[in-house]
Short mmCIF file of C-alpha atoms in Angstrom, two decimals:
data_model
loop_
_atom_site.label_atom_id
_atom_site.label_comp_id
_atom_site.label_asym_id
_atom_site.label_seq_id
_atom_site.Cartn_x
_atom_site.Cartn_y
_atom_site.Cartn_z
CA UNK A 1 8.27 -6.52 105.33
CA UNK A 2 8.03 -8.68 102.35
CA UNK A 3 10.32 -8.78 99.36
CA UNK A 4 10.24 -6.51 96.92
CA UNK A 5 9.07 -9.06 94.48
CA UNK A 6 5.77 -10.14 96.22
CA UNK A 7 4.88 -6.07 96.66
CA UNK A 8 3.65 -6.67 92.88
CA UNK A 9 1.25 -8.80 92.69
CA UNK A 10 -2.93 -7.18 93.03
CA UNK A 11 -5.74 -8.00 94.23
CA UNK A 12 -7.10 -9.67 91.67
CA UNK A 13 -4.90 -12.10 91.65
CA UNK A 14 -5.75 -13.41 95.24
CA UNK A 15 -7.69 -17.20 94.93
CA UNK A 16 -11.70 -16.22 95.18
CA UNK A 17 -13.91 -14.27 93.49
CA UNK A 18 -13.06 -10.87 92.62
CA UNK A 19 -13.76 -7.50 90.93
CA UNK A 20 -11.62 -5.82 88.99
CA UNK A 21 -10.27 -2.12 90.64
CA UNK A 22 -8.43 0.30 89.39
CA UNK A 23 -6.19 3.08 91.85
CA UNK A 24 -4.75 6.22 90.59
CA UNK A 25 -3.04 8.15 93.24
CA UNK A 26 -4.49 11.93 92.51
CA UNK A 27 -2.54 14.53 95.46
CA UNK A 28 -1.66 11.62 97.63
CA UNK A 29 -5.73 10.70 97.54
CA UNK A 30 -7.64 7.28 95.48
CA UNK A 31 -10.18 7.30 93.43
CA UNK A 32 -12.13 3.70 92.52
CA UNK A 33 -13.13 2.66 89.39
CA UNK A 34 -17.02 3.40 88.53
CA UNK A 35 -17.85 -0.25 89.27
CA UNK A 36 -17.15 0.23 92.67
CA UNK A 37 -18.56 3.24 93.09
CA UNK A 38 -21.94 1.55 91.72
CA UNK A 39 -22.08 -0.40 94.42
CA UNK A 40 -19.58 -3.41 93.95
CA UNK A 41 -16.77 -4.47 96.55
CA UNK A 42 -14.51 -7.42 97.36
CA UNK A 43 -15.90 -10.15 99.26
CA UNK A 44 -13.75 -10.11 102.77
CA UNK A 45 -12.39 -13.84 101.58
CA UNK A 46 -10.56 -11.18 98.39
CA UNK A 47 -9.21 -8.86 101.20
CA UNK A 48 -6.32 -10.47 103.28
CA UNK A 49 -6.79 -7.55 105.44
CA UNK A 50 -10.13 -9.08 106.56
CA UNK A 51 -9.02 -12.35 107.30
CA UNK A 52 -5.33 -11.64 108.64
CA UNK A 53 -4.38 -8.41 110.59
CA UNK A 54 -0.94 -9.22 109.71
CA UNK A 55 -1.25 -9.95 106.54
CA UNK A 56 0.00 -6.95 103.88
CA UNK A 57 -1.85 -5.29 101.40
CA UNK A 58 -0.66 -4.98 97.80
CA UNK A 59 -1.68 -3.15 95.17
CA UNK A 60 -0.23 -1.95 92.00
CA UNK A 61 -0.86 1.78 91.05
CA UNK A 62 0.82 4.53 88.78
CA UNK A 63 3.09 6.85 90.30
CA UNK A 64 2.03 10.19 89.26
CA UNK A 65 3.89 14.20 90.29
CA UNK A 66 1.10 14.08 92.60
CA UNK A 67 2.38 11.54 94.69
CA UNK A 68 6.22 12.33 94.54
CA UNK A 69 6.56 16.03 92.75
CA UNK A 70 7.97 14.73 90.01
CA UNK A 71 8.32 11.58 87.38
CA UNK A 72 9.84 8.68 88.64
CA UNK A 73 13.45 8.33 88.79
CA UNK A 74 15.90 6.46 86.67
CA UNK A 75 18.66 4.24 88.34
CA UNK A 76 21.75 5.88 89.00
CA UNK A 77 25.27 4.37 90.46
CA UNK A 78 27.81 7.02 90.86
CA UNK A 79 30.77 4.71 92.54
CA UNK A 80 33.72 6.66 94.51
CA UNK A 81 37.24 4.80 94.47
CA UNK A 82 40.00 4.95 97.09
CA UNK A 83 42.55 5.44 94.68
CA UNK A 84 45.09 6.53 97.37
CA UNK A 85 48.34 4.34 98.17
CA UNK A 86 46.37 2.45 100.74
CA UNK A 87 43.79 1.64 98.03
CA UNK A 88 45.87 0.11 95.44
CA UNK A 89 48.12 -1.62 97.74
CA UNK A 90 45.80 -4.03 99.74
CA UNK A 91 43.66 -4.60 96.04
CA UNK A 92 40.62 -2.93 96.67
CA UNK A 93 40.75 -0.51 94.17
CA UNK A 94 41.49 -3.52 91.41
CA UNK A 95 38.76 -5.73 93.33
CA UNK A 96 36.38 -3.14 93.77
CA UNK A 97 36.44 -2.39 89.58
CA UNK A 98 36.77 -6.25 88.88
CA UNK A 99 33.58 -7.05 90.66
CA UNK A 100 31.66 -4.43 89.09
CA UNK A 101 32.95 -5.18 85.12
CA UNK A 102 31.44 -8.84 86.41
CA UNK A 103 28.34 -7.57 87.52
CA UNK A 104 27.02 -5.22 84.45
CA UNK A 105 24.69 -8.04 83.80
CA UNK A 106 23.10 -8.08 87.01
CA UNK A 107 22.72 -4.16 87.38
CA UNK A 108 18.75 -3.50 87.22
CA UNK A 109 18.25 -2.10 83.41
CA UNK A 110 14.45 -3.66 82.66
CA UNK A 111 13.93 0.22 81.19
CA UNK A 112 17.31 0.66 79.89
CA UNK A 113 17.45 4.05 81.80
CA UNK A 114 20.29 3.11 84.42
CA UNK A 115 23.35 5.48 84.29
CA UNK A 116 26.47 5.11 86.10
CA UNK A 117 29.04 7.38 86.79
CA UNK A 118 33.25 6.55 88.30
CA UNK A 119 34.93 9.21 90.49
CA UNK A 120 38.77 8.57 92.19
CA UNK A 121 39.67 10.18 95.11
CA UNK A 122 43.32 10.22 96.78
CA UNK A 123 44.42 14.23 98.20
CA UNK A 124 42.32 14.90 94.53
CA UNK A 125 39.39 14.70 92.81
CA UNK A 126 39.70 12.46 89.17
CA UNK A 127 36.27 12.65 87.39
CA UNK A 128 36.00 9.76 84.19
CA UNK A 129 34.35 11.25 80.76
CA UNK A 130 33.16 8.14 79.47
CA UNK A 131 31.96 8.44 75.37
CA UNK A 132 29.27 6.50 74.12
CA UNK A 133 29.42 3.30 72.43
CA UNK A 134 28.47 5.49 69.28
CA UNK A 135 31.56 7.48 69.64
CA UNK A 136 34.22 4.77 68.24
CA UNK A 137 37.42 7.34 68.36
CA UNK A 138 36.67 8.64 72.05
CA UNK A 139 38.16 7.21 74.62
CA UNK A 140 37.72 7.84 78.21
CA UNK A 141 39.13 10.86 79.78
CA UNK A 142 40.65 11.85 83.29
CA UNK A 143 39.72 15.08 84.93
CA UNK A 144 41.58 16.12 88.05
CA UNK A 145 40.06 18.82 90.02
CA UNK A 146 42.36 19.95 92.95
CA UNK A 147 40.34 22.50 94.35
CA UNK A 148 39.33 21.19 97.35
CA UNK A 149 37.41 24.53 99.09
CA UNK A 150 34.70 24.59 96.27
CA UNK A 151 35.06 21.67 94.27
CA UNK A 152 33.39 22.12 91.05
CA UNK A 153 32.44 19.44 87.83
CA UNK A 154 35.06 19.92 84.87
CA UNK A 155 32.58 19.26 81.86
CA UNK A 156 28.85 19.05 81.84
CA UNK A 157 28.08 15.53 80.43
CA UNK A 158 29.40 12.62 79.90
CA UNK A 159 30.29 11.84 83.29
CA UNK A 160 26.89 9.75 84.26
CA UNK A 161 26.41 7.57 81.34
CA UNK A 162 23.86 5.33 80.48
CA UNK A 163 24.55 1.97 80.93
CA UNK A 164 23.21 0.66 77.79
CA UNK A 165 24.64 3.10 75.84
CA UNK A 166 28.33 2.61 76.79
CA UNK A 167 28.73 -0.75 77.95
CA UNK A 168 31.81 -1.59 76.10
CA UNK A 169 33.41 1.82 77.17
CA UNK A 170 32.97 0.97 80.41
CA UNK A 171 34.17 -2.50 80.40
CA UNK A 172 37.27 -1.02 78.87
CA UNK A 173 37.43 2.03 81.64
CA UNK A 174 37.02 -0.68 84.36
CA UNK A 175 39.89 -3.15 83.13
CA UNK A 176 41.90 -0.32 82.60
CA UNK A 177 40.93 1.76 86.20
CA UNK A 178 43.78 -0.66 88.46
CA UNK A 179 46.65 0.55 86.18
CA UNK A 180 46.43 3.82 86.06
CA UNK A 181 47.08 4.14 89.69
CA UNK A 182 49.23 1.40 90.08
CA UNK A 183 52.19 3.96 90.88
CA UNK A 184 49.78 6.23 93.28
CA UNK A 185 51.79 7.37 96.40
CA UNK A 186 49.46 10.09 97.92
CA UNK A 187 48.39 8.50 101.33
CA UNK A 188 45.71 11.60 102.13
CA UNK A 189 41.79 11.18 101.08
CA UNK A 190 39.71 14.16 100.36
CA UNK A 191 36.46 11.37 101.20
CA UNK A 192 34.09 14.47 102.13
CA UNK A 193 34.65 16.99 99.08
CA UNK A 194 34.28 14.21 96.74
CA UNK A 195 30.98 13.41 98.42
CA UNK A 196 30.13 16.94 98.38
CA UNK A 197 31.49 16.75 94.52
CA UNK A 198 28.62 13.83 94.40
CA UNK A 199 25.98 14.99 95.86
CA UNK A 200 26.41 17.71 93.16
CA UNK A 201 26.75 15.24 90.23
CA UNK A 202 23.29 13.22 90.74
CA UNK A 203 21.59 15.89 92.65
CA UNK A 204 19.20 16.76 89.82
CA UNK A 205 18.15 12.95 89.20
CA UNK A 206 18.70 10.99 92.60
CA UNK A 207 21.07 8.06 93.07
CA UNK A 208 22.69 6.13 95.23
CA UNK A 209 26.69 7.14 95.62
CA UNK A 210 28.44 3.68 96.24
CA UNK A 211 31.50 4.80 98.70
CA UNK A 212 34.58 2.34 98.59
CA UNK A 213 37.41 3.30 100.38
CA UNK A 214 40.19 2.02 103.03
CA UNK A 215 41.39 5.51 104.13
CA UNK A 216 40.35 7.94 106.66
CA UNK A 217 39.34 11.34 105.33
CA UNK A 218 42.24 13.89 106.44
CA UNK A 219 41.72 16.85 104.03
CA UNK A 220 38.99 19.08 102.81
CA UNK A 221 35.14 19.30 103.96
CA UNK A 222 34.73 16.44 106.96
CA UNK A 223 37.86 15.72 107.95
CA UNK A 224 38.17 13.37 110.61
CA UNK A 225 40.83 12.48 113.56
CA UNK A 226 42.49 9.71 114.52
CA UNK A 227 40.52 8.94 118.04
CA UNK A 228 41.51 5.54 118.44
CA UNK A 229 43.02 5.79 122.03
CA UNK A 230 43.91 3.11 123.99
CA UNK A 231 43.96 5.11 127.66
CA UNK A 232 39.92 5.95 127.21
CA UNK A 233 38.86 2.26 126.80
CA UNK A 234 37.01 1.14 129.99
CA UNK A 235 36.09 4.58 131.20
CA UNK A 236 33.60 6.87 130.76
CA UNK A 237 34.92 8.58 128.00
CA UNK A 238 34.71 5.12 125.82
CA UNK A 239 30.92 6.21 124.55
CA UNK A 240 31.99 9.24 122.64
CA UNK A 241 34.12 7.09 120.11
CA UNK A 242 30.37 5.91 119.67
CA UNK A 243 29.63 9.12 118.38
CA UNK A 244 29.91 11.15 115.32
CA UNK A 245 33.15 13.41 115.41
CA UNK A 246 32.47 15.59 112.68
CA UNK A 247 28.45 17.20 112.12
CA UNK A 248 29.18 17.55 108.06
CA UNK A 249 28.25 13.88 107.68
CA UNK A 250 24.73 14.34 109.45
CA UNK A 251 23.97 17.39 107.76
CA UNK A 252 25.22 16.12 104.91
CA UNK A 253 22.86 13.06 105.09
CA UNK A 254 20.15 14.96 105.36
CA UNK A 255 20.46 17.10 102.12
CA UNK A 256 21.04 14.14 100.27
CA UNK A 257 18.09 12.67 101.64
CA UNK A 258 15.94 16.16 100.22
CA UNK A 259 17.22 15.36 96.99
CA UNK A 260 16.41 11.70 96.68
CA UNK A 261 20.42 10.63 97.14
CA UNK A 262 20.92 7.69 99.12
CA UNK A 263 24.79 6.59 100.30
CA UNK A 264 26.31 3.23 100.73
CA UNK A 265 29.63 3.01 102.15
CA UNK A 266 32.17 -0.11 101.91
CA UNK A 267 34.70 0.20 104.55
CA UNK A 268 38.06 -1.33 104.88
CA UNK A 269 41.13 -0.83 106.86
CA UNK A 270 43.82 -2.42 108.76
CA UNK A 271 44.17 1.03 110.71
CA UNK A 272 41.65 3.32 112.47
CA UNK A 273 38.42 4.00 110.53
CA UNK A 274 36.25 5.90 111.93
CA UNK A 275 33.10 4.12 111.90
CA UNK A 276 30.87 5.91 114.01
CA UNK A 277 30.95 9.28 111.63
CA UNK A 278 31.03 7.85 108.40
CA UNK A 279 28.00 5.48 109.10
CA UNK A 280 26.05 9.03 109.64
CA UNK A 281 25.84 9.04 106.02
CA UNK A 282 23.60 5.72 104.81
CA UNK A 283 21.79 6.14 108.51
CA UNK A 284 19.98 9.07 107.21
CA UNK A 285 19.73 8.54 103.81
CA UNK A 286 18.25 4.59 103.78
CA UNK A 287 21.66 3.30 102.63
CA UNK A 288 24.04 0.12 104.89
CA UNK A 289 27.64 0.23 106.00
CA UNK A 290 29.71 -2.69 105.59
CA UNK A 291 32.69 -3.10 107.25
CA UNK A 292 36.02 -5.42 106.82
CA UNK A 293 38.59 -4.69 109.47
CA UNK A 294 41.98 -5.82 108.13
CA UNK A 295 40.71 -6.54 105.08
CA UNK A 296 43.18 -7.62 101.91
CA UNK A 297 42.94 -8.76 98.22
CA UNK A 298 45.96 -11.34 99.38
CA UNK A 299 43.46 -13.58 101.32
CA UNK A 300 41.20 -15.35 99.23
CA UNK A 301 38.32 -15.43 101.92
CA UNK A 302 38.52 -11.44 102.31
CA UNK A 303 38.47 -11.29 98.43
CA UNK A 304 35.44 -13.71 97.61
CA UNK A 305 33.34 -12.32 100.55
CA UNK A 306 34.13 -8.84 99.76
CA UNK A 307 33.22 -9.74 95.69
CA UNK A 308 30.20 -11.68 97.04
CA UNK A 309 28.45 -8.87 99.07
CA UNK A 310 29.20 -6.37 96.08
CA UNK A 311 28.21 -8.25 93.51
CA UNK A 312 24.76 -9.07 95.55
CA UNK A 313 24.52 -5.45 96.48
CA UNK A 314 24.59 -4.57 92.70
CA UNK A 315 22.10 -6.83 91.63
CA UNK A 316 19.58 -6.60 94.26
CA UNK A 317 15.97 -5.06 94.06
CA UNK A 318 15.29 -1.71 95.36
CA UNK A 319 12.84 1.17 95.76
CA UNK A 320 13.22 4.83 95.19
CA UNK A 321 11.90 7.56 96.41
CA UNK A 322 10.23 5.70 99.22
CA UNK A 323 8.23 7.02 102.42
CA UNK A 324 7.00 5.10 105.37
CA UNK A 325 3.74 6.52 107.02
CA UNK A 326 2.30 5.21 110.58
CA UNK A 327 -1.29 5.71 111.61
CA UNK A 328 -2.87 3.56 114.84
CA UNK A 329 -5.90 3.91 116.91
CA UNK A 330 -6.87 7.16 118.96
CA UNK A 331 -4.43 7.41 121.54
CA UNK A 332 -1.71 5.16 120.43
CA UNK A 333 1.22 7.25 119.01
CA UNK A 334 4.54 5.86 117.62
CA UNK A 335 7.41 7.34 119.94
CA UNK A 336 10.60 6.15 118.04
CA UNK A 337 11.93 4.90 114.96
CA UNK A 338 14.55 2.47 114.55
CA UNK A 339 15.99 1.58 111.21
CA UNK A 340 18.66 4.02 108.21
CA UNK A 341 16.22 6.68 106.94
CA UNK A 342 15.19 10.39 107.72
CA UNK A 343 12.29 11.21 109.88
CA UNK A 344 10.76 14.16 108.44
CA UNK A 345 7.71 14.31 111.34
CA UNK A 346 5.99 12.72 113.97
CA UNK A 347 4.98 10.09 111.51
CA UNK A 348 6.63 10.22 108.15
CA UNK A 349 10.01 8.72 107.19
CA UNK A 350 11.98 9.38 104.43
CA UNK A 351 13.90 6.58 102.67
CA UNK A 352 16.25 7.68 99.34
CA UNK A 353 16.59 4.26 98.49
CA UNK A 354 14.71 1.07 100.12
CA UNK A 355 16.63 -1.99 99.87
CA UNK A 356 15.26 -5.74 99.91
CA UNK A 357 16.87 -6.16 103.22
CA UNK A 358 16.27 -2.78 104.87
CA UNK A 359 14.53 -3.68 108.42
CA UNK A 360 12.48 -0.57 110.37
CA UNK A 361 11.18 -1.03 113.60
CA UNK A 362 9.38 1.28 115.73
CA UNK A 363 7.95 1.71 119.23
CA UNK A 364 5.09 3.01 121.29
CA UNK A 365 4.76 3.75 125.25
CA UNK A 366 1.13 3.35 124.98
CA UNK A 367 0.59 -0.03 123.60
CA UNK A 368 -0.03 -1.48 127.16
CA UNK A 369 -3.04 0.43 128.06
CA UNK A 370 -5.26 -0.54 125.40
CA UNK A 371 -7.30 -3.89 125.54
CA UNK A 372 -7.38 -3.99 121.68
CA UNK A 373 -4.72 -1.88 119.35
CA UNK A 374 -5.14 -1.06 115.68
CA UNK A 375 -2.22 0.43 113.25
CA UNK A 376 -1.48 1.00 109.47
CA UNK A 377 1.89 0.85 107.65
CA UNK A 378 1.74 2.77 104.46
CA UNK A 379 4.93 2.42 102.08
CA UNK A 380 4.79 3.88 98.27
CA UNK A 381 7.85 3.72 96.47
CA UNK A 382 8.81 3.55 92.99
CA UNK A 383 11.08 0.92 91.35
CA UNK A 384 13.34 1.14 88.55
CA UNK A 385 11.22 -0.09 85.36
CA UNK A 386 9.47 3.35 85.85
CA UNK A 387 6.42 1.65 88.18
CA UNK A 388 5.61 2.83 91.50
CA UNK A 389 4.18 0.19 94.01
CA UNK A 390 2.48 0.71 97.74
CA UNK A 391 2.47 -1.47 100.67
CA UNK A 392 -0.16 -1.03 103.39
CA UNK A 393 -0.50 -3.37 106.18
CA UNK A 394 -1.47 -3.31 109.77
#
């Protein structure tokens, strides 16, 4: 798949001669211009899909309620802090909210509709009101919520804000985010509710909830266990630590993924983290996983890699609200999908979010007994400045 970046450009910029065409998606159907319908076409040297099988085709078109349901999307960031003991102590909480105060600049904003939102979570849940930029005697507030059974948000706004409309308050929550937990002893994480807490948050716009945490959730909805043991490795036993422990983070996943929310989770730990489960959640929902085993601000190499990959992740291209659609020649029938997304059917997948690295592969059983094979990738998405883009190839 090519970058984002070259998904832009149309036809009629392709060397050759060339008609101008116009595509408006109308109930997930095209309609042409009335010069082509008069008669006029591309020459096949104007359609890379005539000359190269391989090569994609690109075309820019207007994303409409008839293609998604509704009107595209704005950015949204809502980030989730380990602000337990084991947070604070090996600097990820302080790194974590250093390397995003850096990266403000970089955040997509071409429509000035990105909104960001800050949540802490230790055996608690501490929601941020950030004012406006407007407001010049608000300051930011904490909200602690300790209800973990039914978790609920304490005020109605000001807890996704847009970016451009309180960047200095949120420079000044971020460089003042490490202190106020500086003294933190709770060692428990309540990761699940505050996902749950979330998923409830950006539910009505879509998002992507940026998970960064170096504890293993031990209270409230998704609790996990320690299953690190020693005696099973070798045996037969050893492929279950391969697999989820706990179903809330699959079916989780997959009511995120109905409501347009993709996850991304940042793992660290010098103990047992549990991998396997929490990786459910971006699987399903077109987000990645990264992991740093051992990880600590002390080490310069941990820190600048860590600060590297964030600050990249921040910065980089993406598509919302994307769905990947496979059609091939009578007969031939895609069997399985690899990749982090949510197959709805047969032949649709579901992606939340679609990165400029995300890699899908799939596989037929049937490709073998043809002589000549024919199949069609279809990918509309929408990107941030409010304009939706589609890929076909075959």
């Amino acid at each position: 798949m090519p970058p984002l970046q070259n998904l832009y450009q149309p036809l009629c910029d392709l060397p050759g001669p060339r008609t101008p065409m116009e595509v408006q998606h109308v109930q997930l159907e095209q309609r042409c211009s009335p010069g082509l319908r008069l008669g006029r076409s591309f020459p096949a040297e104007c359609r890379p899909l005539a000359t190269c099988g391989a090569e994609p085709l690109r075309r820019r078109v207007c994303c409409s309620p008839g293609v998604h349901g509704s009107p595209p999307q704005p950015l949204v960031y809502l980030f989730l802090f380990d602000v337990s003991y084991n947070g604070v102590a090996n600097g990820l909480l302080a790194t974590s909210a250093r390397t995003i105060l850096d990266s403000l600049n970089r955040i997509p904003n071409a429509d000035r509709r990105t909104r960001l939102g800050f949540l802490g979570v230790d055996t608690s849940l501490h929601y941020f009101s950030i004012p406006k930029d407007s407001d010049e005697n608000a300051e930011t507030s904490q909200l602690v919520v300790s209800d973990l059974d039914e978790p609920f948000l304490p005020v109605p706004h000001d807890l996704l804000v847009p970016l451009s409309e309180s960047r200095q308050s949120i420079e000044k929550f971020l460089q003042k985010l490490p202190e106020m937990f500086q003294n933190n002893q709770s060692n428990g994480s309540c990761m699940g509710s505050a996902l749950r807490s979330g998923h409830k948050l950006i539910s009505a716009l879509g998002g992507k909830i940026v998970v960064l945490t170096s504890s293993l959730p031990t209270i409230g909805e998704g609790k996990l266990d320690h299953r690190d043991d020693k005696k099973v490795l070798g045996t037969s036993k050893e492929s279950a630590l391969l697999q989820t422990s706990n179903s809330f983070y699959k079916s989780f996943a997959v009511e995120c993924s109905k409501n347009q929310v993709s996850v991304d989770m940042f793992l660290f730990s010098s103990q047992y983290q549990d991998v396997a489960s929490l990786s459910n959640l971006p699987r399903y929902t077109g987000g990645q996983t990264w992991f740093y085993p051992g990880w600590h601000a002390s080490r310069p190499e941990d820190a600048l890699k860590f600060a590297s990959e964030f600050s990249d992740f921040l910065s980089s291209e993406i598509g919302l609200e994307a769905v990947l659609r496979v059609r091939g020649t009578t007969g031939l029938r895609m069997n399985a999908f690899y990749g982090n997304f949510f197959n709805r059917s047969s032949d649709l997948c579901a992606f939340p979010a679609f990165p400029v690295t995300n890699v899908t592969s799939l596989r037929s059983p049937s490709m073998r007994t043809f002589l000549r094979t024919t199949s069609a990738c279809r990918l509309p998405f929408c990107t941030p400045p409010a304009m939706a883009s589609a890929v076909s190839g075959s």
